[in-house]
mmCIF file of C-alpha atoms in Angstrom:
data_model
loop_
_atom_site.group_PDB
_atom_site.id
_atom_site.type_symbol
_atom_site.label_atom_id
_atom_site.label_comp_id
_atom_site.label_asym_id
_atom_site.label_seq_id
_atom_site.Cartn_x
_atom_site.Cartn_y
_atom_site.Cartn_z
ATOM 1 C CA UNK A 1067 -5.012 5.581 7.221
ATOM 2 C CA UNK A 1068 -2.501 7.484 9.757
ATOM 3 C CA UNK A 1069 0.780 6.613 9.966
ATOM 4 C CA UNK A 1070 0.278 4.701 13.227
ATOM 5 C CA UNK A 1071 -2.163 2.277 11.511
ATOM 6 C CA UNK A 1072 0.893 1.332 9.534
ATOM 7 C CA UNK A 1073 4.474 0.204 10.235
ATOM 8 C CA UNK A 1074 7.215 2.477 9.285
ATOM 9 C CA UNK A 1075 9.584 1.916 6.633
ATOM 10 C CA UNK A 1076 13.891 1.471 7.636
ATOM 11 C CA UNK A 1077 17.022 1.725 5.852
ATOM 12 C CA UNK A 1078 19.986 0.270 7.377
ATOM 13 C CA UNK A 1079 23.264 1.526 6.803
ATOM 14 C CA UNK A 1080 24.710 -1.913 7.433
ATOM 15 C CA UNK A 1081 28.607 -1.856 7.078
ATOM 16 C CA UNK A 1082 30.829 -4.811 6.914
ATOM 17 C CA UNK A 1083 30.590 -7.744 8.905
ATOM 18 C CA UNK A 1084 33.029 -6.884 11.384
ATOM 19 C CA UNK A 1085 30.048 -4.740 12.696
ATOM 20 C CA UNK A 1086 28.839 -7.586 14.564
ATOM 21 C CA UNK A 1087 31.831 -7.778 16.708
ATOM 22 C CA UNK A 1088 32.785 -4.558 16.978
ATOM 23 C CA UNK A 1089 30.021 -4.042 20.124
ATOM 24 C CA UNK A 1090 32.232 -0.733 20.730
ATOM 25 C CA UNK A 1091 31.212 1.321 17.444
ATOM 26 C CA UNK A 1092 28.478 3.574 17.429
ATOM 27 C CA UNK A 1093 27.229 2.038 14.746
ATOM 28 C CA UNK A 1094 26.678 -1.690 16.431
ATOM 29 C CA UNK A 1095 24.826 0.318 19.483
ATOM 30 C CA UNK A 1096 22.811 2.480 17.426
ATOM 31 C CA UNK A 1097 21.704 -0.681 15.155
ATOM 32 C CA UNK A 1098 20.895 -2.168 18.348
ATOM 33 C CA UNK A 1099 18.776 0.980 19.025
ATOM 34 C CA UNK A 1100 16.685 0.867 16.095
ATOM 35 C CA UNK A 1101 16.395 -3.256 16.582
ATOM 36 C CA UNK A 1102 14.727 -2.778 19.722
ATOM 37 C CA UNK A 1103 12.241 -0.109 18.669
ATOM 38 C CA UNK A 1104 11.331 -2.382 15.903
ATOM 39 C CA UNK A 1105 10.875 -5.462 18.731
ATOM 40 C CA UNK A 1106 9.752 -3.820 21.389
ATOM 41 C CA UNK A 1107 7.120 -1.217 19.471
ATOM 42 C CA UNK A 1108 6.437 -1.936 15.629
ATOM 43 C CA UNK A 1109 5.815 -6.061 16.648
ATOM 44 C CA UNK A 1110 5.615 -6.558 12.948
ATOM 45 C CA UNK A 1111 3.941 -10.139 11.478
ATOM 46 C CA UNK A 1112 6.876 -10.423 9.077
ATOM 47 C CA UNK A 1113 9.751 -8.415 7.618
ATOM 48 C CA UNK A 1114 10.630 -8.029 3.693
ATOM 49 C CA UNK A 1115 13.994 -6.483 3.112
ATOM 50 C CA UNK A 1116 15.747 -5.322 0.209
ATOM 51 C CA UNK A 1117 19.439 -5.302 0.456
ATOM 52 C CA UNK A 1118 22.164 -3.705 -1.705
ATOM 53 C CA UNK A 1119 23.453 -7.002 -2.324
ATOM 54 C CA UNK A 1120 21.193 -8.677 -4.692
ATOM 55 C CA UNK A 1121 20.674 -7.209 -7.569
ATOM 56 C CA UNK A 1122 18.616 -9.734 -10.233
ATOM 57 C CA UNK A 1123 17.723 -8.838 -13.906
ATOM 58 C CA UNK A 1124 17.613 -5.395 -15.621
ATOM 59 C CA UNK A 1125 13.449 -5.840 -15.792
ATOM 60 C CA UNK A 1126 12.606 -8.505 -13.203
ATOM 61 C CA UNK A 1127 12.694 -8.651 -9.350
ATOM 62 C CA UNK A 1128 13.495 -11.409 -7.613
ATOM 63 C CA UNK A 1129 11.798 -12.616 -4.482
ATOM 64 C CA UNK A 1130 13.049 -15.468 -1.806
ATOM 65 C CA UNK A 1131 10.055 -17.648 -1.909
ATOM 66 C CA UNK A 1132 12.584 -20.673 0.519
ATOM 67 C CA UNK A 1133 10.771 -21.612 3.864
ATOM 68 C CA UNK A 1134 14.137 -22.305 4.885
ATOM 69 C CA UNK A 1135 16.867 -20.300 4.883
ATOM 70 C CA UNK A 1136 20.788 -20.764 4.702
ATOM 71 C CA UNK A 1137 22.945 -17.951 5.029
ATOM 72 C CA UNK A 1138 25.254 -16.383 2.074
ATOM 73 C CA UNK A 1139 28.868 -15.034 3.194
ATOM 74 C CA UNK A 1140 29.002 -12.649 0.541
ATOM 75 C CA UNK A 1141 32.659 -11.673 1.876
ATOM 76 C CA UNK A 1142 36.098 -11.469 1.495
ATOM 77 C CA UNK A 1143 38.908 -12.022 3.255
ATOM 78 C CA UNK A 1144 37.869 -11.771 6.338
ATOM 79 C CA UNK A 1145 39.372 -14.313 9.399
ATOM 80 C CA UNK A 1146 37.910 -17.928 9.478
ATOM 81 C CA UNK A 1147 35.346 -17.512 12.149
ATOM 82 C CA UNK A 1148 33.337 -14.775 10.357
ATOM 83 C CA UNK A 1149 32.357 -17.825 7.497
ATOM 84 C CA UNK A 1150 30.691 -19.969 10.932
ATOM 85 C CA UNK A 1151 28.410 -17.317 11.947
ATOM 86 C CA UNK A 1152 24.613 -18.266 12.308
ATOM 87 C CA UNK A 1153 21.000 -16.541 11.805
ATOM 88 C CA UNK A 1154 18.359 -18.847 12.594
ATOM 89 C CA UNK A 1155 15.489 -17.634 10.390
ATOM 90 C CA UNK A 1156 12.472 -19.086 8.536
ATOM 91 C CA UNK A 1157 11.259 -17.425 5.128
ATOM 92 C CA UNK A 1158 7.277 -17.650 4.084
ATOM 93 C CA UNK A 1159 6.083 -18.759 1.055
ATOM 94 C CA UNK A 1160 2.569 -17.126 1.867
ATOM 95 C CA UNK A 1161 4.423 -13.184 2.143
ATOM 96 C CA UNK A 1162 6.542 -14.415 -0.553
ATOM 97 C CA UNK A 1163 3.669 -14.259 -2.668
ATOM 98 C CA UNK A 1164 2.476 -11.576 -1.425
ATOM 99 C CA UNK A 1165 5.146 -9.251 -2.397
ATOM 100 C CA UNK A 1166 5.075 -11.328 -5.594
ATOM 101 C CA UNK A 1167 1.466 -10.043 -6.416
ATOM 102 C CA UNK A 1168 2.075 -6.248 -5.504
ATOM 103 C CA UNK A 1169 4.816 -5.936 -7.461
ATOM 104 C CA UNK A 1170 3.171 -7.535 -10.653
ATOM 105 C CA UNK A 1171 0.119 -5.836 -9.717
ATOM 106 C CA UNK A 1172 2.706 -2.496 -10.391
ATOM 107 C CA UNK A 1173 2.779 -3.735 -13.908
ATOM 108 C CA UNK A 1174 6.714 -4.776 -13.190
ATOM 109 C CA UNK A 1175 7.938 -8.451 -13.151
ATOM 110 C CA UNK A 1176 8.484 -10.891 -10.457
ATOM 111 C CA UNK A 1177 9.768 -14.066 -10.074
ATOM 112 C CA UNK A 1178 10.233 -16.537 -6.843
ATOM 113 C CA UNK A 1179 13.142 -18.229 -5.991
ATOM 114 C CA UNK A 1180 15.129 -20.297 -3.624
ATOM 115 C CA UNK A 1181 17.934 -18.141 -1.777
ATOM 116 C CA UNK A 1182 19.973 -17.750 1.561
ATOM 117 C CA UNK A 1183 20.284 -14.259 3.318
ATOM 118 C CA UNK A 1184 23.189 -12.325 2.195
ATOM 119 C CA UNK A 1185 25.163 -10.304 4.708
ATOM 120 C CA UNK A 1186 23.153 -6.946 4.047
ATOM 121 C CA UNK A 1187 20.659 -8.844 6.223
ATOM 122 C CA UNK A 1188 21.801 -10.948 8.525
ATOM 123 C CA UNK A 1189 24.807 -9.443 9.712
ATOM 124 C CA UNK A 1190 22.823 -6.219 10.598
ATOM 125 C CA UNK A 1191 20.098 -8.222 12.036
ATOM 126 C CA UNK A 1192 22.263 -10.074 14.053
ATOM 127 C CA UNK A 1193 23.085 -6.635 15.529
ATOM 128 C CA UNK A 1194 19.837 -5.294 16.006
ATOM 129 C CA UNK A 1195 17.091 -7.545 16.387
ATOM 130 C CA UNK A 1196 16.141 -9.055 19.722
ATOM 131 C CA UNK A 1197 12.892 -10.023 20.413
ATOM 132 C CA UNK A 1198 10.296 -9.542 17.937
ATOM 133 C CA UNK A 1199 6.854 -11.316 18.905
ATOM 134 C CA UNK A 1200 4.946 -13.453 16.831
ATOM 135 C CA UNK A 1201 1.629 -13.987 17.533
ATOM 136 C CA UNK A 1202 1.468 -17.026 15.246
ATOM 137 C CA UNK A 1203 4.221 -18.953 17.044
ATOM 138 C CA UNK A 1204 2.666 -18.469 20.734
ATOM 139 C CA UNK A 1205 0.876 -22.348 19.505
ATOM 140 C CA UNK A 1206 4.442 -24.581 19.584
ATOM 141 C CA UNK A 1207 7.366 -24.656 17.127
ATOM 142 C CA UNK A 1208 6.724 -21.607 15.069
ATOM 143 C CA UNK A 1209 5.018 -20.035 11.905
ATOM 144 C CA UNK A 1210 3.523 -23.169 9.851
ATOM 145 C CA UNK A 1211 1.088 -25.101 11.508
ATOM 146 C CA UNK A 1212 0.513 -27.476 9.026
ATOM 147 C CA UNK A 1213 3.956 -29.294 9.310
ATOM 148 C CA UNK A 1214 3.481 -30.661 12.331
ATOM 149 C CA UNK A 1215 -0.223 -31.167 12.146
ATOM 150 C CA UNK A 1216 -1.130 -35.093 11.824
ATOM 151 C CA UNK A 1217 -0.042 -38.439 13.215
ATOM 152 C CA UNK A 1218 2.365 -39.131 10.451
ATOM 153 C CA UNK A 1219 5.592 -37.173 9.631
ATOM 154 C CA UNK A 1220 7.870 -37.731 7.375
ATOM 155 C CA UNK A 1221 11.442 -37.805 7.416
ATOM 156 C CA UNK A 1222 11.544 -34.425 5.167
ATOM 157 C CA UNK A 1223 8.972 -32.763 7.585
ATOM 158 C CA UNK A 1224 11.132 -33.494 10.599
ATOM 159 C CA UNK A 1225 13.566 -31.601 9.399
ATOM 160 C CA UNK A 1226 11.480 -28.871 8.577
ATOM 161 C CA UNK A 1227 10.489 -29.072 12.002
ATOM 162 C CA UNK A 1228 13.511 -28.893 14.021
ATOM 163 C CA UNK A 1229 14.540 -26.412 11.460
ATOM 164 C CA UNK A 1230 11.295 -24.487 12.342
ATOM 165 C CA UNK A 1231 12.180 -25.381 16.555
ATOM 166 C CA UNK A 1232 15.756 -23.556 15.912
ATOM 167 C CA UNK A 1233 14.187 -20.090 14.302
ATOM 168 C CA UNK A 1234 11.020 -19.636 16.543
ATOM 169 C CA UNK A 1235 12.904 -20.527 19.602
ATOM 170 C CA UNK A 1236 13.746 -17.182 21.015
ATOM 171 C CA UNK A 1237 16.753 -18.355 23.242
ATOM 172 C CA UNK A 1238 17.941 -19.504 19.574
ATOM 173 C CA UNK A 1239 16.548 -17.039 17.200
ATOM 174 C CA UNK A 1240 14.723 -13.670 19.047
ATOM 175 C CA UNK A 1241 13.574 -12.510 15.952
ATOM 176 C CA UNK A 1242 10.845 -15.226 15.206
ATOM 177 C CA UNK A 1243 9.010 -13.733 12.544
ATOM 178 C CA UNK A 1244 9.389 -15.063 9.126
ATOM 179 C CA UNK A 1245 11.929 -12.699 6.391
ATOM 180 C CA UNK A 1246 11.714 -12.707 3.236
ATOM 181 C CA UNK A 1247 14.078 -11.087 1.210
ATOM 182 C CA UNK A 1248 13.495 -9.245 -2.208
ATOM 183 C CA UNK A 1249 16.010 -8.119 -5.027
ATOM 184 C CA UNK A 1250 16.833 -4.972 -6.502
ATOM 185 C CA UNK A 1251 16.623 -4.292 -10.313
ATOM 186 C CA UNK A 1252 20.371 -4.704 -11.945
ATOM 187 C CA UNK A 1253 20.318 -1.486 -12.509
ATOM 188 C CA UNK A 1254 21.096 1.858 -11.587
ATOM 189 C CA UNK A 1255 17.835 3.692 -12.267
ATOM 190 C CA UNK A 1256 16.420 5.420 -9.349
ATOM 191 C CA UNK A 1257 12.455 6.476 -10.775
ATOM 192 C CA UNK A 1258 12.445 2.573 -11.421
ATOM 193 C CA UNK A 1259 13.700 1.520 -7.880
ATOM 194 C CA UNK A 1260 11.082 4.177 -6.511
ATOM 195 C CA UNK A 1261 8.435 2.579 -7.971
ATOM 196 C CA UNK A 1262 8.933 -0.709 -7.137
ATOM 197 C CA UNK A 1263 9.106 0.530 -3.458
ATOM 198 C CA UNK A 1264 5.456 2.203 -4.188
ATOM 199 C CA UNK A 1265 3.940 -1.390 -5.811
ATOM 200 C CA UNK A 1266 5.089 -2.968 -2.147
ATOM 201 C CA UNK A 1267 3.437 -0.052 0.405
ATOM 202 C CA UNK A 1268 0.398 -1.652 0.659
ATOM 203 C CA UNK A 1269 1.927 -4.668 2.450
ATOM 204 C CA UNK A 1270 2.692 -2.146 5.601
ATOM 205 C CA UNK A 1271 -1.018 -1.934 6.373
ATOM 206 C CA UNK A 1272 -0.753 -5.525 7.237
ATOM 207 C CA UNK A 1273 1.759 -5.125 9.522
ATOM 208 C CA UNK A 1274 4.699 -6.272 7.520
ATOM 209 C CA UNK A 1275 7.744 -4.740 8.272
ATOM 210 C CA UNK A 1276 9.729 -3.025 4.894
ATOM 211 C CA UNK A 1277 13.616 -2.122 5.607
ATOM 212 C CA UNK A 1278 16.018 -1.303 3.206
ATOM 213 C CA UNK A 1279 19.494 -2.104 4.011
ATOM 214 C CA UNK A 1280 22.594 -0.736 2.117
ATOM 215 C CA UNK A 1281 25.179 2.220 3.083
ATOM 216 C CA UNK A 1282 24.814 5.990 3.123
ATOM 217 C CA UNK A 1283 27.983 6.808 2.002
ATOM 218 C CA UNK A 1284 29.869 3.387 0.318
ATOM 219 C CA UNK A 1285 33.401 4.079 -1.466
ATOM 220 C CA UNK A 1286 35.832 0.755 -0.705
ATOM 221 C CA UNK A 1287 38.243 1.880 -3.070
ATOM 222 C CA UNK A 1288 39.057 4.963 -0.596
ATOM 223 C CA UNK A 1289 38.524 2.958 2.132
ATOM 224 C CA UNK A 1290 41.006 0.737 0.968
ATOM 225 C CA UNK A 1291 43.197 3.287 0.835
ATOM 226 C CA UNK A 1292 42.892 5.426 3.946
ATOM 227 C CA UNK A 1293 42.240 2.426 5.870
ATOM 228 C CA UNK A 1294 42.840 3.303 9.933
ATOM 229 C CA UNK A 1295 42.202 6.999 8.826
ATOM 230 C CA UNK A 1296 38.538 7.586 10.669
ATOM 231 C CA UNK A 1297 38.636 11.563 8.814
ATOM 232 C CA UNK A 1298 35.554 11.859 6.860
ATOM 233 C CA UNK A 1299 36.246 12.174 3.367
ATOM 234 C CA UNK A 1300 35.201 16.000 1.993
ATOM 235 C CA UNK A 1301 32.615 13.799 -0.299
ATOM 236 C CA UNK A 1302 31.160 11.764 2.537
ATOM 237 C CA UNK A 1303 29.996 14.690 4.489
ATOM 238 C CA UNK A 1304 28.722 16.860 1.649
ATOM 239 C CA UNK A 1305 26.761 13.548 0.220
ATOM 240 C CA UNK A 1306 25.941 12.779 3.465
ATOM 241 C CA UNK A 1307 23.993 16.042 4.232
ATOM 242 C CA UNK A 1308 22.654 15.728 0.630
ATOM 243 C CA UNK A 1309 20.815 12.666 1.280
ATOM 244 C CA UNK A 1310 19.067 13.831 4.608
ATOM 245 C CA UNK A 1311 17.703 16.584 2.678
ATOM 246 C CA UNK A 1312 16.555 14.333 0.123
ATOM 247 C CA UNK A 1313 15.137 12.148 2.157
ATOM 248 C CA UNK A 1314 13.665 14.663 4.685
ATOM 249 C CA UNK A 1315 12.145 16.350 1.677
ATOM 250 C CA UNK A 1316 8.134 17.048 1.626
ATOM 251 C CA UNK A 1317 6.434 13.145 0.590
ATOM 252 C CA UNK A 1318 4.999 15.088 -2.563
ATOM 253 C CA UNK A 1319 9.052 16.179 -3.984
ATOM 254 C CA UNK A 1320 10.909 13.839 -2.323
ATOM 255 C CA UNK A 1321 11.038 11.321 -5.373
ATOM 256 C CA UNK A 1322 12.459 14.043 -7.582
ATOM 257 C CA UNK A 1323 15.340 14.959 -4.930
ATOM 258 C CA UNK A 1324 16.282 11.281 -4.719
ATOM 259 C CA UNK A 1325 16.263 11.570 -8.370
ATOM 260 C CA UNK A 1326 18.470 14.021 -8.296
ATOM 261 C CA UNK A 1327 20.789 13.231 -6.070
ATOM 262 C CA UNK A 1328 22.317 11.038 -8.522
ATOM 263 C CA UNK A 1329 23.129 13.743 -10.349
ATOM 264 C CA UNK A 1330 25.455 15.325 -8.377
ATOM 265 C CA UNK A 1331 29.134 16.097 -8.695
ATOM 266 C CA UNK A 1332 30.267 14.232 -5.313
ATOM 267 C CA UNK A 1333 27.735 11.028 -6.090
ATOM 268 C CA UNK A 1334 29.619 8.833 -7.788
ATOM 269 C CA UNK A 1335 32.580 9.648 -5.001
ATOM 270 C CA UNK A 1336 30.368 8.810 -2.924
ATOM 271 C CA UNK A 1337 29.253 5.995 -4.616
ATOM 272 C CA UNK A 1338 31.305 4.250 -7.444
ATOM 273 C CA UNK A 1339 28.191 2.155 -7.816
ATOM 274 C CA UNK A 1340 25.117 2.607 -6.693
ATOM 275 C CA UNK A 1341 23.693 -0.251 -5.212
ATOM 276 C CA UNK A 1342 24.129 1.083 -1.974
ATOM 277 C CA UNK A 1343 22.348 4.086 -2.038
ATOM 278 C CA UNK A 1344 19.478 2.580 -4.642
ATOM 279 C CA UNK A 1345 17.664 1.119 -1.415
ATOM 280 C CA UNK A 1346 16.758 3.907 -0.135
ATOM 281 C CA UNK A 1347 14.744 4.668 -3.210
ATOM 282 C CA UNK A 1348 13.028 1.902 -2.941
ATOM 283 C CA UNK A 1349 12.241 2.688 0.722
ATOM 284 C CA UNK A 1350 11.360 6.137 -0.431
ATOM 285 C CA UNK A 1351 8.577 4.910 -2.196
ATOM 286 C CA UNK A 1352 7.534 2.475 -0.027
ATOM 287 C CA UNK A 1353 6.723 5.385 2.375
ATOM 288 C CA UNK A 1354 4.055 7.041 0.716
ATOM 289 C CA UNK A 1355 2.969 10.398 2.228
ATOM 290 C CA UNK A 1356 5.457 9.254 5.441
ATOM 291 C CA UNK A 1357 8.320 11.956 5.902
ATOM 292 C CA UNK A 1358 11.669 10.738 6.806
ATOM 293 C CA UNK A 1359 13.838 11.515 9.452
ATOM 294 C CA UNK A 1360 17.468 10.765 9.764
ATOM 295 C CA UNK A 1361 17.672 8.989 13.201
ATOM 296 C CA UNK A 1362 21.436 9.511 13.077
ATOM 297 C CA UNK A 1363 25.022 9.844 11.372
ATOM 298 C CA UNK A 1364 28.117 8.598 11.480
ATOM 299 C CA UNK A 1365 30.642 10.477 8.804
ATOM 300 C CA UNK A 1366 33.685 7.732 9.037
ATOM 301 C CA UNK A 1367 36.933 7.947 6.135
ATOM 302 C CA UNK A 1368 34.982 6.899 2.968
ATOM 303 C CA UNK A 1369 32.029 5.792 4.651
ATOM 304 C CA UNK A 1370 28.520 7.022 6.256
ATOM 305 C CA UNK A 1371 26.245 4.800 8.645
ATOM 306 C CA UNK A 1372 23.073 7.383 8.184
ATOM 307 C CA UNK A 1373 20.396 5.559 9.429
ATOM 308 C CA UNK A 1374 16.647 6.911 8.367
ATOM 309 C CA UNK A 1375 13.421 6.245 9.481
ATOM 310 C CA UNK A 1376 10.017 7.032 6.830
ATOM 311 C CA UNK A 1377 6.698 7.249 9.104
ATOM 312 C CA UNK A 1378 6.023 7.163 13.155
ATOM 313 C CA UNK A 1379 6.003 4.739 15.759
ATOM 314 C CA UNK A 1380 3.442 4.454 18.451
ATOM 315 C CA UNK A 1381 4.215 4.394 22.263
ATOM 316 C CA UNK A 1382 4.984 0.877 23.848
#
């Protein structure tokens, strides 16, 4: 299969939520970039997205099986209005599964269960997504045809449905395809992370979208304390330029530099934990024989918004 028959694999580098206001930083525009090339190009059937935020058990993945889908403000301190933001979206059981199956099919564990969206997706997405087409919603309200099939509703399935109206409605929700999200390992073990990317490629021949969102460079402690100070730190742009060479490594070595990446002296300066860097593994080996490509970098105090791209896109 060439890599046009398939869609290509993201990771985000999705910042804090303030990125959705800030329409002014690079960052906002170039996530706005990379939405539209996903909309307006890839036209996936669904998206499953790992985010640096979830993290479930040491040997099991966890996988939002919820049709629908509340929102988690998995942040701090930040001014009232932030905590009323909205996502319309609509999760699928039937991908849900799907991803379910591959991964066990790995020989690694997987469970279903009911979850919002934590801020490693929807904030981003709010930011870049615009009008991804569903060809399974051109028929009415949206992905499941069987709610509102039949003379008879419910009270339940009504408000499935409106729910369902809200999230397929592109003047309310653009990106009408269903998401589904998926957890890391709790863990910090990259070979493991890599191959749970690789039990999940398969699902990108059927023209489901795989991004993994989480931060190039991540240190809050430093940010913390050079807050205002935009310098790059002397560890964000060596780590920085270490990653795009890992990533940007030949398919057939590339798991090995991500492996070793951890292993450097500036890594755990760069990240104090590694959740944020861990999807990127997992995107790694979702990619298969794909090479990666940074699309672009932003070095910023303790931070990095690298954003990467694993396999082509076709033409419009």
């Amino acid at each position: 299969m060439s890599p046009l028959e398939r869609t290509p694999v993201y990771f985000l580098s999705h910042g804090g939520p303030n990125i959705m206001y800030d329409h002014d930083h690079p960052a906002h525009r170039k996530l706005q970039e990379i939405g539209r090339e996903i909309t307006s190009k890839v036209k996936p059937l669904a998206v499953v997205v790992f985010s640096a935020h979830w993290q479930a058990l040491r040997d099991t993945v966890e996988v939002n099986n919820a049709e629908i889908t509340e929102l988690i403000y998995d942040f701090y301190g930040f001014p009232s209005h932030y905590y009323e933001e909205k996502f319309p979206n609509v999760g699928s059981r039937e991908i849900a599964q799907k991803v379910i199956d591959a991964i066990r099919g790995a020989g690694m564990k997987a469970e279903g269960v009911k979850r919002g969206l934590d801020h490693g997706v929807w904030a981003s997405f709010k930011c870049g997504m615009s009008s991804i087409v569903n060809p399974l919603s051109s028929h009415g309200l949206g992905y499941c045809t069987e709610y509102y099939l039949g003379e008879k509703l419910s009270t339940k399935t009504m408000k499935i449905l409106i729910h369902f109206f809200l999230a397929f409605n592109t003047d309310q929700n653009p990106l009408n395809v269903p998401i589904v999200q998926v957890s890391l390992f709790k863990t910090e073990d990259p070979i493991q992370h890599y191959r749970l990317g690789q039990a999940v490629a398969k699902l990108r021949e059927e023209n489901i979208q795989i991004i993994v969102s989480g931060m190039a460079v991540h240190n809050l402690r430093d940010l913390r304390l050079t807050y205002g100070d935009s310098k790059p730190m002397p560890y964000t742009t060596s780590f920085d330029e270490a990653l795009k060479d890992a990533v940007t490594t030949p398919p057939a070595q590339r798991e090995k530099a991500l492996v070793d990446l951890l292993k450097r002296a500036d890594a755990r300066q760069a990240h104090p934990t590694f959740d944020h860097l861990l999807p990127i593994h997992v995107g790694a080996g979702a990619a298969g024989e794909d090479v990666g490509k940074r699309l672009w970098t932003l070095e910023e105090g303790s931070m990095s918004w690298a954003q990467f791209r694993f396999g082509e896109v076709g033409a419009d």
